[in-house]
CSV table of C-alpha atoms in Angstrom, one decimal:
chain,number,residue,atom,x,y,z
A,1,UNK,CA,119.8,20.3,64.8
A,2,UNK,CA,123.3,21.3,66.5
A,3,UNK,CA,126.7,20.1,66.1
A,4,UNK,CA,129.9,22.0,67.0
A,5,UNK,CA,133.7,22.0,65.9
A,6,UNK,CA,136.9,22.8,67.9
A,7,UNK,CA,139.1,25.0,66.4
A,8,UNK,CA,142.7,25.8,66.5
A,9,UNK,CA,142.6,30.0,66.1
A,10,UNK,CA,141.8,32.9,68.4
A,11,UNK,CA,138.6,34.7,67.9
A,12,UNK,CA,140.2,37.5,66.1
A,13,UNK,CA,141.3,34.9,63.5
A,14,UNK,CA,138.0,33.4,63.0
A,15,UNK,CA,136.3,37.2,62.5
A,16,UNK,CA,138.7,37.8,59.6
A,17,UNK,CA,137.6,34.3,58.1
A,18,UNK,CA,133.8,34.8,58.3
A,19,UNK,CA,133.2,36.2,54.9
A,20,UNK,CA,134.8,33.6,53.2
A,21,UNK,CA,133.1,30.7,55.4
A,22,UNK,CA,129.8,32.4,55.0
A,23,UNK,CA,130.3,32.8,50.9
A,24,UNK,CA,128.2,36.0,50.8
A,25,UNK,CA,125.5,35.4,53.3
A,26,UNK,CA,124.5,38.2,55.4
A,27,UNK,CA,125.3,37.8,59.1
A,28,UNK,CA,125.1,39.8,62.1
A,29,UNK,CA,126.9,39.6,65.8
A,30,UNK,CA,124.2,39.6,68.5
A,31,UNK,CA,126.6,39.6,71.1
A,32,UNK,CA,130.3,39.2,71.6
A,33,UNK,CA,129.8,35.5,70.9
A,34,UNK,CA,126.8,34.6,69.0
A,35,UNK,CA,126.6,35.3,65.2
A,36,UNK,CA,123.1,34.8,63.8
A,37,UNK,CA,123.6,34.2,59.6
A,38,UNK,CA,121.3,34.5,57.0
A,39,UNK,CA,119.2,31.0,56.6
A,40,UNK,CA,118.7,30.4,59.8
A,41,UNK,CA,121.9,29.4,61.1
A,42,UNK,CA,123.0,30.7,65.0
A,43,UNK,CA,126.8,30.2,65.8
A,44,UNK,CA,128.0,30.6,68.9
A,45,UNK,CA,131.7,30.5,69.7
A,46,UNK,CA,133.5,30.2,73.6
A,47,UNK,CA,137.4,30.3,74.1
A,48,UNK,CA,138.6,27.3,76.0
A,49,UNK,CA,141.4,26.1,77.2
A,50,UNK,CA,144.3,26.9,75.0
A,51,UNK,CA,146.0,23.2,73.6
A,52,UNK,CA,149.2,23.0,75.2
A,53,UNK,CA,151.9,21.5,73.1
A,54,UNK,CA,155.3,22.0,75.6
A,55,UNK,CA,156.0,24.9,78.3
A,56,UNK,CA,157.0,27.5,75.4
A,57,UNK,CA,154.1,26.5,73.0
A,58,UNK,CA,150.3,26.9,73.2
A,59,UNK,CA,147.0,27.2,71.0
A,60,UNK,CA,144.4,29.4,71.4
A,61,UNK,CA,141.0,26.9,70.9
A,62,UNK,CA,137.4,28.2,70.4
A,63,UNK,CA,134.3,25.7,70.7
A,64,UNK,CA,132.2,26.6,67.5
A,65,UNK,CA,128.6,25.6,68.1
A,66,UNK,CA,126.1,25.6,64.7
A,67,UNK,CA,122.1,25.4,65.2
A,68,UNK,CA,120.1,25.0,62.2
A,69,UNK,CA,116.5,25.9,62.1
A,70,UNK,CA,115.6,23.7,59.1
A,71,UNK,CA,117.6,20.0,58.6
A,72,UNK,CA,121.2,19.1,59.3
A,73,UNK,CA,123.2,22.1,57.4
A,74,UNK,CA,125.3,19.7,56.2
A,75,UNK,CA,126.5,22.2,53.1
A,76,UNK,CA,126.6,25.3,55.3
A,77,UNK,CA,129.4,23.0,57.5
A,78,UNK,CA,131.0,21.3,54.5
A,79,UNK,CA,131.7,25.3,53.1
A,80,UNK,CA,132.3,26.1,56.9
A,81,UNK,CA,135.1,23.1,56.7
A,82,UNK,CA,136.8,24.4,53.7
A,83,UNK,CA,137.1,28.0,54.7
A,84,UNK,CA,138.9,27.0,57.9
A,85,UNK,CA,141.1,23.9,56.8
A,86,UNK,CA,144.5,24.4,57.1
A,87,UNK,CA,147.6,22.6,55.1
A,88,UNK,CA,149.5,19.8,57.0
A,89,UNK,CA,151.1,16.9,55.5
């Protein structure tokens, strides 16, 4: 199964958040955009078009794509969720 997330960050942001969204499990980047983690988990992250909010501000956005060899990963994406949520109210 596959699902994937968009994200708000540049990729350099989302490397420095890895070992708390992974919570100890071992991972390893194949490439400069595919991250295979311990379990059986493959991520694979693009940059895409940055979210533009007015002429002076923009977002940098990555599409975040999770495959799971064995069911839905549904805790792997819930502690996936938490690491990356951000404050807002």
């Amino acid at each position: 199964m596959s699902t994937e997330r968009i994200a708000s960050m540049a990729l350099d942001e989302l490397r420095r958040h890895l070992p708390l969204a992974l919570r100890g499990r071992a991972y390893d980047w194949t490439d400069e955009r595919t991250l295979m983690v311990e379990g059986g988990v493959t991520v694979t992250v693009d940059e895409i078009e940055p979210l533009v909010l007015s002429a002076v501000v923009s977002l940098p956005r990555l599409r975040i794509t999770f495959a799971f060899a064995e069911g839905d990963g549904a805790a792997f994406l819930a502690a996936w969720d938490r690491a990356f949520q951000r404050g807002g109210g």
